[in-house]
Short mmCIF file of C-alpha atoms and ligand atoms in Angstrom, two decimals:
data_model
loop_
_atom_site.label_atom_id
_atom_site.label_comp_id
_atom_site.label_asym_id
_atom_site.label_seq_id
_atom_site.Cartn_x
_atom_site.Cartn_y
_atom_site.Cartn_z
CA MET K 487 90.34 71.24 119.10
CA ALA K 488 86.60 71.21 118.60
CA SER K 489 84.84 69.92 115.53
CA LEU K 490 82.87 72.11 113.19
CA LEU K 491 80.34 71.29 110.50
CA ILE K 492 79.58 73.75 107.71
CA ARG K 493 76.29 72.41 106.47
CA ASN K 494 74.22 72.69 103.29
CA GLY K 495 76.40 75.30 101.63
CA HIS K 496 77.19 75.64 97.94
CA VAL K 497 80.79 74.41 98.03
CA ILE K 498 82.90 75.90 95.24
CA SER K 499 86.55 74.96 94.79
CA PRO K 500 87.56 75.09 91.12
CA ASP K 501 90.92 73.39 91.71
CA ASP K 502 89.15 70.41 93.33
CA GLN K 503 86.29 70.24 90.80
CA LEU K 504 83.86 70.95 93.64
CA ASP K 505 80.71 72.87 92.73
CA GLY K 506 77.57 71.73 94.52
CA LYS K 507 75.58 71.46 97.69
CA MET K 508 77.75 69.78 100.32
CA ASP K 509 78.87 69.73 103.93
CA ILE K 510 82.40 70.25 105.19
CA TRP K 511 83.35 68.46 108.39
CA ILE K 512 86.33 69.97 110.20
CA GLU K 513 88.09 68.20 113.04
CA ASP K 514 91.33 68.98 114.87
CA GLY K 515 91.95 71.92 112.56
CA ARG K 516 91.73 69.87 109.39
CA ILE K 517 89.13 68.98 106.80
CA ARG K 518 87.94 65.53 107.76
CA GLU K 519 85.33 65.07 105.07
CA ILE K 520 83.58 66.91 102.23
CA GLY K 521 80.35 65.55 100.81
CA PRO K 522 76.57 65.67 100.76
CA ARG K 523 74.68 65.16 104.04
CA LEU K 524 77.60 64.08 106.20
CA PRO K 525 76.51 62.19 109.32
CA ALA K 526 78.97 64.14 111.45
CA PRO K 527 78.30 64.05 115.20
CA VAL K 528 79.36 67.64 115.68
CA PRO K 529 78.06 70.15 118.23
CA ASP K 530 79.22 73.26 116.34
CA VAL K 531 77.31 73.80 113.11
CA ILE K 532 77.38 76.66 110.64
CA GLU K 533 74.18 76.53 108.63
CA ALA K 534 75.23 77.68 105.15
CA GLN K 535 72.02 77.13 103.20
CA GLY K 536 71.94 79.59 100.29
CA GLN K 537 75.57 80.57 100.88
CA VAL K 538 78.88 79.87 99.16
CA VAL K 539 81.56 77.87 100.96
CA CYS K 540 85.00 78.14 99.38
CA PRO K 541 88.72 77.98 100.06
CA GLY K 542 89.80 80.96 102.18
CA PHE K 543 90.63 84.13 100.25
CA VAL K 544 94.28 85.01 99.74
CA ASP K 545 95.21 88.69 99.44
CA LEU K 546 98.52 89.20 97.67
CA HIS K 547 98.74 92.88 98.54
CA VAL K 548 98.10 94.50 101.91
CA HIS K 549 99.78 97.14 104.04
CA LEU K 550 99.44 96.33 107.73
CA ARG K 551 101.63 99.29 108.76
CA GLU K 552 103.40 97.50 111.60
CA PRO K 553 106.14 98.31 112.46
CA GLY K 554 106.22 102.09 112.29
CA GLY K 555 102.71 103.03 111.17
CA GLU K 556 100.67 101.83 114.15
CA VAL K 557 98.72 105.08 114.20
CA SER K 558 96.98 103.80 111.05
CA GLU K 559 96.93 99.99 111.50
CA THR K 560 98.45 97.20 113.59
CA LEU K 561 98.73 93.50 112.96
CA GLU K 562 95.78 93.00 115.33
CA THR K 563 93.45 95.42 113.57
CA GLY K 564 94.66 94.60 110.06
CA LEU K 565 94.25 90.86 110.54
CA ALA K 566 90.84 91.39 112.16
CA ALA K 567 89.83 93.34 109.05
CA ALA K 568 91.24 90.54 106.89
CA VAL K 569 89.14 87.77 108.42
CA ALA K 570 86.05 90.03 108.41
CA GLY K 571 86.62 90.28 104.65
CA GLY K 572 86.98 86.51 104.28
CA PHE K 573 90.76 86.56 103.84
CA THR K 574 92.44 83.63 105.59
CA SER K 575 95.90 84.60 104.28
CA VAL K 576 97.34 88.02 103.57
CA CYS K 577 100.67 89.13 102.12
CA PRO K 578 101.93 92.32 103.76
CA MET K 579 104.12 94.54 101.61
CA PRO K 580 107.54 95.41 103.03
CA ASN K 581 107.22 99.22 103.02
CA THR K 582 106.92 99.48 106.78
CA SER K 583 109.27 101.50 108.92
CA PRO K 584 111.81 99.99 109.01
CA VAL K 585 111.42 98.27 105.65
CA ASN K 586 111.08 94.48 105.84
CA ASP K 587 114.41 93.77 104.19
CA CYS K 588 116.01 91.26 106.54
CA ALA K 589 115.20 87.87 108.01
CA GLU K 590 115.00 89.20 111.58
CA LEU K 591 112.16 91.58 110.70
CA THR K 592 110.33 88.91 108.72
CA SER K 593 110.61 86.47 111.64
CA ALA K 594 109.47 89.09 114.17
CA MET K 595 106.38 89.85 112.07
CA LEU K 596 105.53 86.18 111.77
CA GLU K 597 105.89 85.63 115.52
CA LYS K 598 103.61 88.55 116.28
CA ALA K 599 101.08 87.39 113.68
CA LYS K 600 101.06 83.96 115.27
CA ARG K 601 100.22 85.50 118.63
CA VAL K 602 97.39 87.49 117.04
CA GLY K 603 96.14 84.24 115.54
CA LEU K 604 93.60 85.47 112.98
CA ALA K 605 94.59 85.33 109.30
CA ARG K 606 97.83 83.72 108.16
CA VAL K 607 100.57 86.21 107.32
CA LEU K 608 102.74 85.47 104.29
CA PRO K 609 105.29 88.30 104.15
CA ILE K 610 106.59 89.90 101.00
CA ALA K 611 110.16 91.06 101.58
CA ALA K 612 111.93 93.97 99.96
CA VAL K 613 113.81 93.47 96.69
CA SER K 614 116.44 96.01 97.69
CA VAL K 615 117.91 97.04 101.03
CA GLY K 616 115.64 99.74 102.46
CA SER K 617 113.72 99.48 99.14
CA ASN K 618 116.24 102.07 98.00
CA GLY K 619 116.86 100.41 94.67
CA GLU K 620 120.60 100.00 95.14
CA GLN K 621 121.50 96.61 96.56
CA LEU K 622 119.56 93.32 96.51
CA THR K 623 118.45 91.95 99.86
CA ASN K 624 119.44 88.44 100.92
CA PHE K 625 116.71 86.52 99.08
CA ALA K 626 117.79 83.12 100.38
CA ALA K 627 117.76 84.19 104.03
CA LEU K 628 114.44 85.98 103.60
CA THR K 629 112.68 83.04 101.94
CA LYS K 630 114.06 80.80 104.67
CA ALA K 631 112.54 83.18 107.24
CA GLY K 632 109.16 82.94 105.51
CA ALA K 633 109.01 85.50 102.69
CA VAL K 634 106.85 84.24 99.80
CA ALA K 635 107.74 86.94 97.25
CA PHE K 636 109.83 90.09 96.81
CA SER K 637 108.75 93.64 96.02
CA ASP K 638 109.79 97.25 96.54
CA ASP K 639 106.09 98.16 96.52
CA GLY K 640 105.29 101.77 97.11
CA LYS K 641 107.74 102.31 94.31
CA PRO K 642 108.98 100.34 91.32
CA VAL K 643 112.16 98.29 91.36
CA LYS K 644 114.38 101.25 90.62
CA THR K 645 116.47 100.18 87.65
CA ALA K 646 116.32 97.60 84.90
CA GLY K 647 119.71 96.33 86.06
CA LEU K 648 118.50 95.65 89.58
CA LEU K 649 115.26 94.06 88.36
CA ARG K 650 117.25 91.76 86.08
CA GLN K 651 119.35 90.60 89.02
CA ALA K 652 116.26 90.23 91.21
CA LEU K 653 114.41 88.11 88.65
CA ARG K 654 117.37 85.77 88.30
CA GLU K 655 117.79 85.35 92.04
CA ALA K 656 114.04 84.93 92.63
CA SER K 657 113.83 82.38 89.85
CA ARG K 658 116.56 80.32 91.50
CA LEU K 659 114.41 80.20 94.66
CA GLY K 660 111.12 79.68 92.82
CA VAL K 661 109.48 82.87 94.11
CA PRO K 662 107.96 85.74 92.12
CA ILE K 663 109.04 89.36 91.93
CA ILE K 664 106.05 91.64 92.43
CA ASP K 665 106.51 95.04 90.86
CA HIS K 666 104.69 98.30 91.41
CA CYS K 667 104.93 99.68 87.89
CA GLU K 668 105.50 103.39 87.78
CA ASP K 669 108.05 105.39 85.84
CA LEU K 670 108.86 108.05 88.41
CA SER K 671 110.09 110.52 85.80
CA LEU K 672 106.59 110.47 84.27
CA SER K 673 104.58 110.46 87.50
CA ALA K 674 106.64 112.92 89.54
CA GLY K 675 104.49 115.40 91.45
CA GLY K 676 101.23 113.80 90.27
CA ALA K 677 98.29 113.25 92.62
CA ILE K 678 95.56 111.70 90.47
CA HIS K 679 95.09 110.40 86.92
CA GLU K 680 96.17 112.89 84.27
CA GLY K 681 93.17 114.30 82.44
CA PRO K 682 90.25 116.73 82.69
CA VAL K 683 89.52 115.94 86.35
CA ALA K 684 93.08 116.75 87.40
CA ALA K 685 92.91 119.89 85.29
CA ARG K 686 89.63 120.99 86.89
CA LEU K 687 90.97 120.34 90.38
CA GLY K 688 94.23 122.07 89.59
CA VAL K 689 96.53 119.19 90.55
CA LYS K 690 99.28 117.56 88.55
CA GLY K 691 98.30 114.31 86.86
CA ILE K 692 99.86 110.84 86.69
CA PRO K 693 99.61 109.72 83.06
CA ALA K 694 98.74 106.15 82.08
CA CYS K 695 102.09 105.94 80.30
CA ALA K 696 103.87 106.14 83.68
CA GLU K 697 102.54 102.65 84.35
CA ASP K 698 102.78 101.36 80.78
CA VAL K 699 106.44 102.27 80.29
CA CYS K 700 107.41 100.37 83.45
CA VAL K 701 105.26 97.35 82.52
CA ALA K 702 107.01 97.23 79.15
CA ARG K 703 110.43 97.27 80.83
CA ASP K 704 109.42 94.56 83.26
CA LEU K 705 107.98 92.29 80.57
CA VAL K 706 111.15 92.49 78.50
CA LEU K 707 113.18 91.36 81.51
CA ALA K 708 110.71 88.66 82.57
CA GLU K 709 110.80 87.23 79.06
CA GLU K 710 114.57 87.25 78.97
CA SER K 711 114.98 85.62 82.38
CA GLN K 712 111.99 83.25 82.12
CA ALA K 713 111.39 84.19 85.76
CA ALA K 714 108.00 84.71 87.41
CA LEU K 715 106.90 88.33 87.43
CA HIS K 716 103.72 89.49 89.11
CA LEU K 717 102.40 92.97 88.41
CA ALA K 718 100.78 94.72 91.35
CA HIS K 719 97.56 96.74 90.97
CA THR K 720 97.42 96.99 87.16
CA SER K 721 95.24 99.94 86.26
CA THR K 722 95.57 100.83 82.58
CA ALA K 723 94.23 99.38 79.33
CA GLY K 724 97.74 99.63 77.91
CA ALA K 725 99.33 97.58 80.69
CA ILE K 726 96.70 94.88 80.36
CA ALA K 727 97.11 94.68 76.59
CA MET K 728 100.85 94.13 77.02
CA VAL K 729 100.27 91.46 79.67
CA ARG K 730 97.83 89.66 77.35
CA GLU K 731 100.40 89.66 74.54
CA ALA K 732 103.20 88.56 76.85
CA LYS K 733 101.15 85.66 78.20
CA ARG K 734 100.50 84.58 74.63
CA ARG K 735 104.26 84.45 74.05
CA GLY K 736 104.73 82.30 77.15
CA VAL K 737 106.16 84.96 79.47
CA LYS K 738 105.64 83.92 83.09
CA VAL K 739 103.69 87.01 84.03
CA THR K 740 100.66 87.30 86.28
CA CYS K 741 98.79 90.37 87.42
CA GLU K 742 96.30 91.59 89.97
CA VAL K 743 93.63 94.29 90.00
CA THR K 744 92.09 96.05 92.98
CA PRO K 745 88.37 96.44 93.65
CA HIS K 746 88.69 100.24 93.60
CA HIS K 747 90.25 100.18 90.13
CA PHE K 748 87.49 98.01 88.64
CA THR K 749 84.75 99.97 90.45
CA LEU K 750 85.59 103.68 90.18
CA THR K 751 86.91 106.07 87.56
CA ASN K 752 88.94 109.21 88.25
CA GLU K 753 85.65 111.14 88.30
CA ALA K 754 85.24 109.76 91.83
CA VAL K 755 87.96 112.11 93.06
CA GLU K 756 85.59 115.05 92.63
CA GLN K 757 83.11 113.37 94.97
CA TYR K 758 85.37 111.65 97.51
CA GLY K 759 88.45 113.86 97.50
CA THR K 760 91.50 112.33 99.17
CA LEU K 761 89.51 109.15 99.91
CA ALA K 762 89.81 108.43 96.20
CA LYS K 763 93.53 109.18 96.01
CA MET K 764 95.70 106.13 95.59
CA ASN K 765 98.67 104.97 93.56
CA PRO K 766 98.21 103.98 90.80
CA PRO K 767 95.35 106.46 90.56
CA LEU K 768 91.77 105.74 89.56
CA ARG K 769 91.83 105.83 85.76
CA GLY K 770 89.46 106.74 82.95
CA ALA K 771 86.32 104.89 81.88
CA ALA K 772 88.08 103.11 79.00
CA ASP K 773 90.66 101.74 81.43
CA VAL K 774 87.98 100.53 83.84
CA ASP K 775 86.16 98.83 80.95
CA ALA K 776 89.41 97.15 79.90
CA LEU K 777 90.05 95.92 83.46
CA ARG K 778 86.56 94.44 83.73
CA ALA K 779 86.88 92.73 80.35
CA SER K 780 90.31 91.37 81.29
CA ILE K 781 89.02 89.98 84.56
CA ALA K 782 86.29 88.20 82.60
CA ASP K 783 88.62 86.79 79.92
CA GLY K 784 91.22 85.56 82.43
CA THR K 785 94.04 87.97 81.56
CA ILE K 786 93.88 89.27 85.11
CA ASP K 787 94.81 86.51 87.52
CA ALA K 788 93.86 87.84 90.92
CA ILE K 789 91.90 90.40 92.86
CA ALA K 790 94.09 92.01 95.53
CA THR K 791 93.03 94.82 97.83
CA ASP K 792 96.14 97.02 98.19
CA HIS K 793 94.60 97.70 101.62
CA ALA K 794 96.41 100.91 102.59
CA PRO K 795 95.20 102.38 105.87
CA HIS K 796 95.90 106.00 106.79
CA ALA K 797 94.76 107.64 110.02
CA PRO K 798 92.23 110.48 109.45
CA GLN K 799 94.67 113.27 110.26
CA LEU K 800 96.94 112.00 107.47
CA LYS K 801 94.21 112.01 104.83
CA GLN K 802 92.65 115.35 105.89
CA LYS K 803 94.99 117.37 103.74
CA PRO K 804 94.76 119.07 100.37
CA LEU K 805 94.57 116.59 97.48
CA ALA K 806 98.11 117.29 96.34
CA GLU K 807 99.57 116.59 99.80
CA ALA K 808 97.51 113.71 101.21
CA PRO K 809 99.11 110.25 101.14
CA PHE K 810 98.10 107.67 98.52
CA GLY K 811 95.93 104.70 99.51
CA VAL K 812 92.56 103.37 100.60
CA ILE K 813 91.51 100.49 102.83
CA GLY K 814 89.88 97.53 101.14
CA LEU K 815 89.90 94.25 103.06
CA GLU K 816 86.31 94.51 104.30
CA THR K 817 84.73 95.59 101.00
CA ALA K 818 86.63 93.49 98.43
CA LEU K 819 84.22 90.56 98.22
CA ALA K 820 81.10 92.74 98.17
CA LEU K 821 82.53 94.98 95.44
CA ALA K 822 83.57 91.97 93.36
CA LEU K 823 80.10 90.47 93.69
CA THR K 824 78.34 93.79 93.05
CA GLN K 825 80.51 94.85 90.10
CA LEU K 826 81.46 91.53 88.52
CA VAL K 827 79.24 88.60 89.52
CA HIS K 828 75.78 90.12 89.84
CA PRO K 829 75.97 91.95 86.47
CA GLY K 830 76.97 88.61 84.89
CA ARG K 831 80.57 89.49 83.99
CA ILE K 832 82.04 86.48 85.84
CA SER K 833 80.70 83.37 87.56
CA LEU K 834 80.99 82.55 91.25
CA ALA K 835 83.61 79.93 90.36
CA GLN K 836 85.66 82.61 88.57
CA LEU K 837 85.36 84.83 91.62
CA VAL K 838 86.72 82.04 93.82
CA ARG K 839 89.61 81.59 91.39
CA LEU K 840 90.41 85.31 91.45
CA MET K 841 90.28 85.62 95.24
CA SER K 842 91.65 82.26 96.34
CA ALA K 843 92.94 79.62 93.91
CA HIS K 844 94.94 81.92 91.63
CA PRO K 845 96.61 84.13 94.25
CA ALA K 846 97.51 80.95 96.14
CA ARG K 847 99.12 79.55 93.00
CA ILE K 848 101.18 82.70 92.41
CA ILE K 849 102.95 82.30 95.78
CA SER K 850 102.74 78.51 95.93
CA ALA K 851 106.51 77.90 95.99
CA ARG K 852 106.86 79.13 99.58
CA ALA K 853 103.30 79.30 100.94
CA PRO K 854 101.47 76.42 102.65
CA HIS K 855 100.28 73.94 100.02
CA HIS K 856 96.67 73.88 101.17
CA LEU K 857 95.92 77.48 100.21
CA GLY K 858 93.34 77.97 97.48
CA ARG K 859 91.87 74.48 97.70
CA LEU K 860 89.64 72.30 99.86
CA ARG K 861 90.92 68.78 100.38
CA ARG K 862 90.45 66.04 102.93
CA GLY K 863 93.31 66.11 105.44
CA ASP K 864 94.32 69.71 104.71
CA PRO K 865 94.31 72.47 107.34
CA ALA K 866 90.82 74.00 107.13
CA ASP K 867 90.97 77.57 105.75
CA VAL K 868 87.41 78.23 104.65
CA THR K 869 85.38 81.31 103.74
CA VAL K 870 81.58 81.34 103.84
CA PHE K 871 79.73 84.17 102.14
CA HIS K 872 76.19 85.10 101.31
CA PRO K 873 76.21 86.27 97.69
CA ASN K 874 72.94 88.18 97.94
CA LEU K 875 72.92 89.68 101.41
CA GLU K 876 72.34 93.42 101.14
CA TRP K 877 74.14 95.65 103.59
CA THR K 878 75.52 99.14 103.96
CA TYR K 879 79.24 99.53 104.52
CA ARG K 880 80.12 101.87 107.38
CA ALA K 881 83.87 102.36 107.48
CA ALA K 882 83.79 103.58 111.09
CA GLU K 883 82.22 100.27 112.16
CA GLY K 884 84.88 98.21 110.40
CA ARG K 885 87.71 96.27 112.03
CA SER K 886 90.49 98.24 110.38
CA LYS K 887 91.96 100.97 112.55
CA SER K 888 91.49 103.39 109.65
CA CYS K 889 88.38 104.48 107.75
CA ASN K 890 89.84 105.86 104.53
CA SER K 891 87.42 104.30 102.07
CA PRO K 892 85.47 105.94 99.25
CA PHE K 893 82.85 103.20 99.73
CA ASP K 894 81.73 104.43 103.15
CA GLY K 895 77.93 104.46 103.10
CA TRP K 896 77.64 102.37 99.92
CA SER K 897 74.91 99.75 99.62
CA LEU K 898 76.51 96.47 98.62
CA LYS K 899 75.18 93.05 97.77
CA GLY K 900 77.08 90.08 99.19
CA ALA K 901 78.81 89.61 102.52
CA VAL K 902 81.21 87.29 104.30
CA THR K 903 79.35 85.41 107.03
CA ALA K 904 82.08 83.16 108.50
CA THR K 905 85.83 82.73 108.22
CA VAL K 906 87.70 79.65 109.40
CA VAL K 907 91.51 79.55 109.67
CA GLY K 908 93.21 76.28 110.56
CA GLY K 909 89.86 74.89 111.73
CA ARG K 910 89.20 77.83 114.06
CA LEU K 911 86.19 80.05 113.55
CA VAL K 912 87.90 83.46 113.55
CA TYR K 913 85.04 85.57 112.21
CA ARG K 914 81.29 85.28 112.27
CA ARG K 915 78.98 87.96 110.96
CA ASP K 916 76.24 88.90 113.40
CA ARG K 917 73.11 89.78 111.55
ZN1 ZN D 1167 102.02 99.77 94.98
#
C-alpha cells in the first residue's frame, strides 16, 4: 500500500496530548510517524496548512437503511456520505428490515461493508428480538459477530424489566445499552414538540416529559446495575439535568446530542415542514440553550448525527403522517463548528473529543482499539478539516441517497477536506 504524508496541519488528538503543527506519515495503512517536519520520502502529500488533522470521527448513531430501506439509503451511499462528513467509523442502528437481531445479519452487514470499503461499520444490534420488547436477543453471539452495543432505537427498550435484564447481560460482556428515551404513552400520536408551534400547525405534540420520564427510569436501572447506559439523542433540559446529577453520583451514563437539536428549535418546523420532523422532536429555546451549555461543560459526551434518510416521496406528506428523521452525516462537522466552535462555546480540542475520542471510548470494549486516537503503529484513521472554509450545503449534491435536510442551502463555515481510513484516502474535497 502506498505511503501518504499529511503535512503542516494542526494535529489535535486530546487523548494523545497532541495539539500543534505536525506531519503525519502513513505507510502500509498505519501511522509510521507523527512529528514536526518529517523527512518522509513520500510521493502522496496532503498539504494541510491552516487545517485541523485529527483522529477520524466516530458516529454512534446512523441509519443506513440496508437491508429493507434501499429506496432511501444503501451501505454504499451511506458510507460515502459518512467519509464525506469525516466519519471513519459509523454505528448503524438495528431498525432495518429485517431488524438486526441475530449474528447472521450482523455478519452479512459487515461483509458487505468490507466490500464497500469506505468507513468502518460497527453495528449496534437489537436489544430484543425484532425490537419488539419481549425477548432479549443473544448478546454473546451478537458481540462475537461484531456488535459493539445494543439498542432498540426507533423506540425505547419497552419495559423496565427487559431493560434491567439487558443492562445485566450487556455489563457481563462490557458493552453499553443505548436507549432511545421515549415514554410511548406520553408521545403517542405526536408529530413535533408539544407547544405553541404544534398548536398553530394543528398537530399533536410530543411533550418533553415523554423523554424525561424514560430517562428517569433508565437512570434508576443503570445505577442499580452499575452497567453502562448510553442515552441516544438527548433533547430536553430535564433529561440533561438528570444525567448531570447521575454522573455526579457515579452512574455509568453517557449521552449524545445531534447537530439538529443543538442548532434548531421547534420554530423551524414552520419554515421547513417535514424536513424538520424527527424523533425526538426539535425542542424549545430553553432546551437548546441547555444542550449547548451541557456540551460546553462536558455533561454531553458525544455528537452523533442520527442520520435518518428518507426518500422524497416518503417525506412529501402532511406533517402528521411523514416519517421522523433527517440526514446529517455531511453537515455535522460544519454545524458543530458554526454553532459551537466559532461562537466560542467550545474549543477545537473539545470538538475532537465530542466527535472522535469520546464516542470511541463509549464503544471501546468491542471496537478496534485505535479509534479516537493517533498513535504510531496504529491503523491510520484520520480526518482533515478546514475550520474556516465557507461553503453552501446543497443536499441534492451530497453523497447520501436522500436529501431530507433542513440545512439545504445553508451557508456554513468549516468543511472536511480529506478522510483516511486504514491508510487509504477515501474522500478528498475538490474545491
Ligand atoms: Zn432514536
